[in-house]
Structures are given as C-alpha cells and as structure tokens.
C-alpha cells in the first residue's frame, strides 16, 4: 500500500510502498478515507517533537473498518470510524481517575513509536518502520489499537469527520472541559489555525462575549469571524498583544485566554492578558526544550490559573459522537474548516499550505 | 501600527525630554538615590540609560544616553518599545505591567519604584514633546 513516510527530520515526506500486517488481538485494520494535516505532524517533520523515525505520520483521520483482530468487540468490518490519537488503556492511574487524556500507556506508545505491547505492524524494505501516536493515517490503510477507533454515524462525510480526530476535539474540549466557559465570559484566542478556529466556534456555542481572535496572518480575520470571533487583532501590527486585549475587555483583562501556537512570547502574553483570577489555557505544542517566564509575585497576588489542555481533556468515545451530533444539527461548522483537499501523492503541498497559513485545514483524501 | 518606526524617532523624542527634565525634582531624586536606570526596548531595539550617579558636564542631576547593548545599571526595565511609549506617556500602571509580564524588571526594583510618584511631570513633558513634533 501507499503511505507517506518521514525518514528523518527536516526532510519532506516520502510517498512510497510499505507493508502492513493483519491486525492482532485488540487491533483494528482501518481503510482510510481522509486524514487532516496538523501542525503537530509538521513539528515532528521539523525535528521539534522527537519521535522514533522512520515513521508514518498522520493522527487526524477517519475511515472504514476492514478487518478486526481477536477480542475486538467495539467495532466490526464496515463500521465508519474516527481515529483517536490517545488510545487510552482504561486501567492506568489516570484512566481510573477519569483523565484518559493523561493515560500513561498512550504516552508510552507515543514514545516507543509502536502499538500497545511494543507491537509493530508496519514495515518496508529499508528496515523498521514506526507507528506514530498509534494512528499513522497518512497511509491507505492502518492498524490501530481498538481503543483508538470511535464508531460514528455512517451518514457523516468522512472528510469532515476526520477533523474531529484532532483539531475539533482539541479546541472543543479546551473550552468545554478545561475552561468551562460560561455565557458572557470574555475569550481570547491566540492562533487561528484548525484548532484555534474550533476554540472560537465552541466559545461562541458556550455564549462567550467578546471573542477576540489574534493571528499574525491578517487574512485570518474573515475566517475567524465566520467561526464566531467578534474582534480580530493582527499580531504583526503590535508587538504588545496584551494592551489591545485589555482595551477590548474594559481595562480588566480577558476571562480566558487560549494559546494555540506553542511559542514563548504568545504563552507569556496569554498569561499576561488574563484578568485576575482568570484562566490561561495553553494548547499550542512547544518544542520540549523551550522555557517561558512569568512574574512570580503575580501568582499569589493575581491568582490566575495557568494550565494546559491536551486533546481537549476529552473522552473521545463520548466527545467525538457528541461533536458530530452538534455538526449534524448545524451547531458546529466543520464544512468551512476544510478549505483544500489533496491526494496522498501531493501531501508535501498540503504541508506547504499549512505553514503559509493559506488554508484553515488541508485534508488528504484517499 | 507600532508607535515608533525607528529607534532614531524614539531617541529624538527622549533626547529632548531628557534635556527638559535633567534639573527636575525627579532627576534630583535619581541623583540622591545615586541610581543608574536602563530601559531595554525591542522593536525597535535600543537601550536608554538614565544615569543619576556619574558627574554630568553641565552640573545637571542626570544624563540620558542611548546604546545598542545593555551597559551596567542598577535596575533595568525590558519591554517592547510600544509598551515603553505607554510608560513615558503616563498610560501605564507599572505594578500591573510587571505582573502581566509586559515589563520585565531586574535589579534594584524597590529603589526605582520609589521614584514613580515623581514621574507625572515627566509624562507631561514627554507628551508635549510628541505634540510639538506632531507625533501625538
Ligand atoms: Zn493534531
Ligand atoms: Zn490509561
């Protein structure tokens, strides 16, 4: 089958023929229909996020179950599914605590570049070929843990459903699970890519006002407003992002700031623009070696909450069908998220468009 | 839009401000405290040094000089030039700006913060100079 392999950091993806084994116990073989192109994949390609290479990237996908291994009960061949990149184990400390987003086993899979139990189902002529986040969906087919497939209504277009595998769930969950935004709360979103737009539209759904969008690409203004932003700040027009947000929130500061870029300056600005006792939520994935600095006296004296949100702190088996239900009833907009489709053979073009910010979300269609 | 398009533009304003306040009460207090205060600005990048310790040529209380790198100072305030403009124009709540991280301070902060109540006349001078130069 054809797949996009990242051989080494700072290289383009190589679209080539690879081998895929049949699914083992508690594994599912999915024929991919669509896979979104996400910044996290790009970070791996740039060497900013170390994972075992060579690997087949792609973690935001949807497709149809083709074959199931032994002991698989949650899906059967023919089921339409969204892939979850946190195939939580259900029995570690965090899973038992009700925080499957922090599952230890899922983190181990990320580090080892394999499936649970150190199993590898991918191979090619040039030696070992790693899995990525238990998904590896930049391929015509993939084998994933059964905990990493979420069955969905087959009436939903799979190229829309794919985005719920990462961007939509991450943005939705940050607002709903991490921040608990309430009607009338002010929300500021730094970064208007695929995840940021979903923070914006979920904030709108939660009744937030104002919703201030910030991006360094002025062209994102219209898109941000389509998804519910009430104001747009072009980050290139001011070195200081805090002052304009303070001005737009009656001099108080924003109730919630969501940082969706993963850069030092914007993480520090997110904390700074939040009002006293407000909350800054860091969603953007920074390189592991990066540090940020905050005023220490402000921790007690301003009592802001500074936290992160990983995969929207979601329970994918609950949240993904819930989000798709909101889409089917017109409450969440997935149609305007996909602005460009590509074939697998043109996947590197999709990444160029991603970094140039010319698309909300590019999707590979198989 | 950034307030200043170049370091020269900002320096031009501050040079005139310094000339008009070098014998003010604020400058006198800086001299009495024997403080050297640096403002480190970014976009445009330059450093302002207000020296109340070294003797001055004309016997005034302080000198203001401009640099590319940070010279020795008792206290430094680092921010974007836009935030620097907010400070000089009197539109900044300094403790709040420190808490928000808009200004990062290092060194003898307590001594420097004692001077803040003396600053409003400086703000007026800064705003007047900008007006005269048709900047504000
Ligand atoms: Zn992603
Ligand atoms: Zn677990």
XYZ file of C-alpha atoms and ligand atoms in Angstrom:
504
model
C 0.000 0.000 0.000
C 0.982 3.650 -0.426
C 1.990 5.691 2.591
C 3.832 8.934 3.432
C 6.990 8.106 5.373
C 9.076 10.581 7.339
C 12.570 9.110 7.093
C 14.363 11.813 9.046
C 13.708 15.258 10.489
C 13.984 18.228 8.121
C 13.097 16.088 5.125
C 9.974 16.078 3.006
C 7.619 13.120 3.395
C 8.406 10.254 1.032
C 5.295 8.730 -0.568
C 6.166 5.107 -1.194
C 5.029 1.466 -0.968
C 5.064 -0.071 2.519
C 3.866 -3.296 4.103
C 1.098 -3.675 6.680
C 0.433 -6.813 8.751
C -3.044 -8.085 9.574
C -4.453 -6.866 12.920
C -3.533 -8.805 16.057
C -5.641 -9.191 19.193
C -7.411 -5.957 20.201
C -6.303 -4.326 16.954
C -8.317 -2.963 14.044
C -7.389 -2.504 10.390
C -8.913 0.692 9.000
C -9.090 1.649 5.323
C -8.514 5.409 5.438
C -10.908 7.809 3.714
C -9.454 11.114 4.863
C -6.638 12.465 7.024
C -6.156 16.057 8.192
C -2.818 17.846 8.034
C -1.996 19.162 11.512
C 0.774 21.339 12.943
C 1.903 18.537 15.255
C 2.929 16.469 12.224
C 4.833 19.486 10.953
C 6.630 19.856 14.310
C 7.775 16.245 14.013
C 8.966 16.862 10.441
C 10.950 19.875 11.711
C 12.575 17.816 14.456
C 10.893 19.871 17.198
C 8.971 16.882 18.564
C 11.198 13.848 18.887
C 9.510 10.550 17.950
C 11.087 7.325 16.654
C 11.807 7.536 12.916
C 11.289 6.480 10.217
C 7.561 6.597 10.782
C 4.265 7.053 9.002
C 2.811 10.296 10.339
C -0.836 11.398 10.431
C -3.022 11.428 13.539
C -6.271 13.058 12.438
C -8.175 10.539 10.370
C -11.403 8.761 9.542
C -12.145 5.645 7.532
C -13.938 2.318 7.364
C -13.077 -0.783 9.391
C -11.862 -3.514 7.055
C -10.790 -6.231 9.458
C -10.719 -6.748 13.210
C -8.355 -8.871 15.303
C -9.341 -11.257 18.079
C -11.089 -9.886 21.168
C -12.339 -6.776 19.355
C -15.917 -6.024 20.346
C -16.405 -2.311 19.888
C -16.330 -2.267 16.070
C -16.884 -4.639 13.145
C -15.931 -4.572 9.449
C -17.875 -1.892 7.603
C -18.165 0.467 10.584
C -17.237 4.088 9.934
C -14.717 5.307 12.488
C -12.718 8.334 13.594
C -9.219 7.598 14.908
C -8.260 8.794 18.391
C -4.570 9.556 18.991
C -4.946 8.844 22.679
C -5.938 5.161 22.718
C -6.336 5.205 26.496
C -5.779 1.894 28.249
C -8.633 2.089 30.745
C -6.642 0.692 33.660
C -3.755 3.068 34.483
C -3.946 5.598 37.347
C -5.135 8.416 35.073
C -7.695 6.345 33.210
C -9.115 5.190 36.545
C -9.140 8.810 37.761
C -11.285 9.794 34.780
C -8.468 11.552 32.923
C -7.860 9.341 29.877
C -6.162 12.325 28.177
C -3.233 11.701 30.528
C -3.152 7.905 30.006
C 0.321 6.537 30.755
C 0.063 3.736 28.230
C -0.947 6.124 25.442
C 2.099 8.292 26.268
C 4.325 5.215 26.129
C 3.009 4.390 22.670
C 3.932 7.899 21.558
C 7.474 7.491 22.856
C 8.032 3.981 21.543
C 6.510 4.506 18.097
C 4.697 1.187 18.319
C 1.279 -0.226 19.172
C 0.484 -1.414 22.733
C 2.770 -4.253 23.806
C 5.620 -2.910 21.621
C 3.982 -4.455 18.552
C 4.870 -3.148 15.085
C 2.553 -3.834 12.142
C 4.315 -1.586 9.627
C 7.413 -2.487 7.626
C 9.284 -1.583 4.473
C 12.402 -2.559 2.547
C 14.655 -0.209 4.500
C 14.194 -1.747 7.963
C 11.900 -0.892 10.851
C 9.022 1.471 10.254
C 7.392 3.099 13.278
C 3.820 3.859 14.150
C 3.035 7.440 15.177
C 0.600 8.241 18.033
C -0.975 4.840 17.435
C -2.633 6.224 14.290
C -0.225 6.583 11.289
C -3.054 7.565 8.974
C -1.059 9.128 6.116
C -1.475 5.705 4.532
C -4.140 3.926 2.513
C -4.659 1.564 5.461
C -3.528 1.437 9.050
C -3.651 -0.914 12.026
C -4.587 0.768 15.307
C -5.496 -0.322 18.859
C -9.224 -0.986 19.248
C -9.272 1.744 21.909
C -8.204 4.165 19.172
C -11.277 3.782 16.938
C -14.517 5.632 17.641
C -17.546 4.398 15.650
C -19.619 7.182 14.092
C -22.874 7.672 12.163
C -22.154 6.483 8.572
C -24.258 9.359 7.227
C -21.464 11.807 8.090
C -18.943 12.612 5.355
C -15.637 11.055 6.370
C -13.549 14.022 5.182
C -15.405 16.182 7.729
C -15.355 13.531 10.447
C -11.565 13.186 10.111
C -11.038 16.652 11.576
C -12.813 15.602 14.745
C -9.925 13.199 15.299
C -7.719 16.092 16.409
C -8.396 19.782 15.668
C -12.086 19.935 16.525
C -11.919 17.793 19.662
C -8.833 19.640 20.910
C -10.449 23.060 20.514
C -13.910 21.982 21.684
C -12.602 20.203 24.754
C -10.321 23.052 25.807
C -13.385 25.308 26.043
C -15.842 22.765 27.457
C -13.700 20.522 29.677
C -10.635 22.587 30.599
C -12.005 26.129 30.836
C -15.764 25.614 31.429
C -16.568 28.839 29.579
C -19.948 30.315 30.571
C -22.300 32.752 28.776
C -20.903 36.295 28.763
C -17.326 35.265 29.556
C -14.679 37.029 27.504
C -12.471 34.702 25.483
C -9.253 35.488 23.629
C -7.717 33.018 21.195
C -4.112 33.380 20.043
C -3.684 31.470 16.775
C -6.439 30.917 14.214
C -5.425 27.608 12.637
C -7.549 24.462 12.683
C -7.553 24.164 16.476
C -7.918 27.897 17.152
C -10.996 28.170 14.919
C -12.594 25.378 16.931
C -11.830 27.142 20.196
C -13.556 30.175 18.671
C -16.662 28.350 17.486
C -17.036 26.400 20.724
C -16.656 29.638 22.709
C -19.491 31.060 20.596
C -21.582 27.955 21.300
C -20.889 28.447 25.024
C -22.137 32.039 24.824
C -18.793 33.808 25.227
C -18.630 37.542 24.501
C -16.457 39.143 23.340
C -14.447 36.556 21.414
C -11.127 38.139 20.459
C -9.076 36.333 17.815
C -5.370 37.041 17.342
C -3.227 35.879 14.438
C -0.096 37.054 12.670
C -1.826 36.486 9.325
C -4.273 39.325 8.686
C -6.089 37.154 6.133
C -7.378 35.006 9.008
C -9.639 37.845 10.158
C -12.568 36.919 7.929
C -12.293 33.202 8.715
C -12.100 33.871 12.462
C -15.235 35.997 12.242
C -17.039 33.272 10.246
C -16.428 30.955 13.200
C -17.626 33.490 15.778
C -14.850 35.948 16.611
C -16.239 39.382 17.493
C -12.847 41.121 17.195
C -9.605 40.403 15.367
C -6.113 41.608 16.295
C -3.411 41.400 13.640
C -0.348 40.396 15.680
C 2.030 41.947 13.158
C 0.582 45.388 13.888
C 1.592 45.404 17.559
C 4.494 43.935 19.490
C 2.421 44.024 22.602
C -0.601 41.702 22.393
C -1.684 42.434 25.941
C -2.648 46.104 25.645
C -5.226 45.681 22.844
C -6.888 42.816 24.747
C -7.010 44.882 27.955
C -8.574 47.703 25.919
C -11.249 45.375 24.477
C -12.165 43.996 27.913
C -12.966 47.253 29.729
C -9.444 47.504 31.139
C -9.867 44.315 33.165
C -8.264 41.645 31.029
C -9.828 38.613 29.402
C -11.603 35.928 31.460
C -9.982 33.196 29.373
C -7.006 33.185 27.028
C -6.312 30.183 24.809
C -2.820 29.913 23.347
C -2.891 27.703 20.258
C 0.598 28.273 18.837
C 3.154 26.981 21.329
C 5.601 29.903 21.311
C 7.323 31.554 24.245
C 6.071 35.103 23.541
C 2.483 34.072 22.973
C 2.352 31.799 26.039
C 3.672 34.655 28.187
C 1.222 37.063 26.554
C -1.702 34.667 27.170
C -0.930 34.634 30.881
C -0.449 38.410 30.915
C -3.726 39.301 29.186
C -5.904 37.231 31.541
C -7.718 39.148 34.286
C -7.009 38.493 37.961
C -8.283 35.017 38.873
C -8.906 34.308 35.180
C -7.519 31.337 33.260
C -4.870 30.899 30.584
C -5.096 27.598 28.697
C -2.031 26.535 26.730
C -2.980 24.249 23.823
C -0.101 25.016 21.458
C 2.580 22.338 21.415
C 6.025 23.844 22.012
C 9.315 22.039 21.433
C 10.214 20.075 24.604
C 13.315 22.201 25.352
C 11.513 25.558 25.441
C 11.097 27.578 28.672
C 8.846 30.521 29.459
C 8.981 33.115 32.234
C 6.256 34.681 34.366
C 6.181 37.321 37.071
C 6.369 35.376 40.332
C 4.608 37.919 42.564
C 1.582 37.741 40.274
C 0.913 34.086 41.160
C -0.434 34.832 44.649
C -1.378 38.480 44.096
C -3.357 37.924 40.877
C -4.271 34.269 41.417
C -4.593 33.430 37.746
C -4.945 29.823 36.703
C -2.349 28.729 34.174
C -2.986 25.290 32.740
C -2.689 23.212 29.612
C -5.107 21.180 27.581
C -4.048 18.008 25.769
C -6.509 16.624 23.217
C -9.141 18.877 24.783
C -9.037 16.870 28.020
C -11.607 14.789 26.192
C -13.048 11.326 26.494
C -13.001 10.587 22.759
C -15.647 7.839 22.812
C -18.068 10.336 24.388
C -16.911 13.610 22.856
C -16.412 12.619 19.219
C -20.021 11.421 18.684
C -21.215 14.448 20.677
C -19.304 16.868 18.451
C -20.535 15.123 15.305
C -24.103 15.419 16.595
C -23.619 19.162 17.005
C -22.295 19.266 13.432
C -25.277 17.336 12.064
C -27.661 19.779 13.718
C -25.778 22.819 12.438
C -24.391 23.937 15.785
C -20.715 23.390 14.893
C -19.262 24.261 11.500
C -16.977 21.626 10.003
C -17.760 22.444 6.366
C -15.783 25.707 6.323
C -12.822 24.106 8.103
C -11.774 22.003 5.129
C -10.565 24.549 2.637
C -8.396 22.291 0.468
C -8.184 18.580 -0.386
C -5.071 16.791 -1.615
C -4.174 13.322 -2.820
C -1.609 11.393 -0.768
C 0.895 11.907 -3.595
C 0.666 15.693 -3.015
C 0.924 15.614 0.771
C 4.002 17.849 0.855
C 1.999 20.569 -0.914
C -0.550 20.302 1.890
C 2.167 20.990 4.459
C 3.443 23.990 2.492
C -0.082 25.431 2.526
C -0.323 24.724 6.269
C 2.808 26.680 7.154
C 1.898 29.510 4.783
C -1.447 29.736 6.553
C -3.371 29.711 3.285
C -5.825 27.030 4.442
C -7.972 26.515 7.546
C -7.363 22.802 7.248
C -5.950 20.753 4.408
C -7.200 17.179 4.132
C -5.678 14.190 2.360
C -8.403 12.189 0.624
C -7.730 8.599 -0.339
C 0.852 50.136 13.956
C 3.923 50.415 16.151
C 4.222 53.816 17.848
C 7.750 54.384 16.564
C 9.003 53.250 13.172
C 12.673 53.528 14.134
C 14.904 53.805 17.196
C 16.023 57.251 15.929
C 12.473 58.561 16.086
C 12.030 57.435 19.716
C 15.545 58.623 20.693
C 14.856 62.027 19.154
C 11.827 62.459 21.446
C 13.592 61.144 24.561
C 16.661 63.334 23.970
C 14.517 66.426 24.117
C 12.606 65.111 27.146
C 15.912 64.475 28.971
C 17.114 67.968 28.181
C 13.940 69.467 29.637
C 13.835 67.334 32.813
C 17.501 66.988 33.721
C 17.076 69.549 36.531
C 13.603 68.417 37.669
C 12.660 67.012 41.087
C 12.557 63.527 39.573
C 16.115 63.937 38.304
C 17.159 65.303 41.671
C 15.761 62.199 43.404
C 17.566 59.981 40.917
C 20.800 61.783 41.834
C 20.055 61.490 45.586
C 19.416 57.766 45.167
C 22.594 57.534 43.041
C 20.732 55.277 40.604
C 21.529 54.202 37.066
C 18.328 53.035 35.355
C 18.196 51.252 31.997
C 15.188 50.812 29.711
C 15.740 47.967 27.263
C 13.402 48.280 24.274
C 12.549 45.911 21.461
C 11.066 46.654 18.026
C 12.840 48.967 17.539
C 15.753 47.658 19.613
C 17.785 50.085 21.724
C 18.675 50.846 25.337
C 18.059 54.086 27.209
C 20.361 54.773 30.163
C 19.337 57.337 32.775
C 22.372 57.967 34.906
C 21.970 59.790 38.240
C 25.355 58.707 39.592
C 28.125 59.812 37.218
C 29.017 63.520 37.210
C 27.471 65.416 34.295
C 29.198 68.003 32.060
C 26.735 70.769 32.800
C 26.180 70.012 36.502
C 22.609 68.803 35.924
C 21.194 65.934 38.012
C 21.228 63.230 35.349
C 22.300 62.266 31.873
C 20.450 60.202 29.309
C 22.381 58.175 26.760
C 21.392 55.598 24.129
C 23.041 52.269 23.449
C 22.796 49.085 21.436
C 23.831 46.757 24.273
C 22.919 46.921 27.933
C 25.524 48.946 29.893
C 25.977 48.455 33.659
C 22.869 49.644 35.507
C 21.378 49.245 38.985
C 17.999 48.381 37.564
C 16.679 47.573 34.097
C 13.183 47.544 32.651
C 12.754 45.482 29.489
C 9.693 45.799 27.252
C 8.584 46.398 23.689
C 9.062 49.984 22.531
C 5.263 50.246 22.301
C 4.961 49.467 25.998
C 7.840 51.896 26.624
C 5.764 54.599 24.972
C 2.857 53.745 27.291
C 5.190 54.274 30.240
C 6.543 57.641 29.110
C 3.096 58.924 28.154
C 1.775 58.064 31.634
C -0.639 55.385 30.434
C 0.888 52.545 32.368
C 0.084 51.039 35.719
C 3.626 49.899 36.489
C 2.873 47.175 39.094
C 0.224 45.749 36.750
C 2.556 45.844 33.763
C 5.150 43.935 35.796
C 2.564 41.346 36.878
C 1.363 40.861 33.300
C 4.911 40.445 32.074
C 4.656 43.435 29.725
C 7.683 44.854 31.530
C 10.445 42.636 32.911
C 12.446 44.259 35.685
C 15.862 43.265 37.035
C 17.997 44.714 39.812
C 17.216 47.328 42.474
C 13.497 47.462 41.695
C 12.413 48.755 45.102
C 14.666 51.811 44.848
C 13.453 52.515 41.329
C 9.756 52.086 42.177
C 10.133 54.749 44.888
C 10.692 57.272 42.099
C 7.362 56.551 40.387
C 5.349 59.186 42.322
C 7.776 61.804 40.969
C 7.216 60.858 37.349
C 3.926 62.553 36.298
C 5.656 65.863 35.381
C 7.927 63.823 33.087
C 4.907 62.306 31.379
C 3.600 65.802 30.653
C 6.919 66.827 29.144
C 7.037 63.652 27.006
C 3.520 64.237 25.703
C 4.306 67.902 24.984
C 7.453 66.990 23.078
C 5.492 64.473 20.986
C 2.851 67.105 20.290
C 5.477 69.639 19.230
C 6.938 67.077 16.863
C 3.423 66.331 15.565
C 3.715 62.722 16.727
C 0.962 62.549 19.306
Zn -3.280 17.360 15.576
Zn -4.545 4.576 30.777
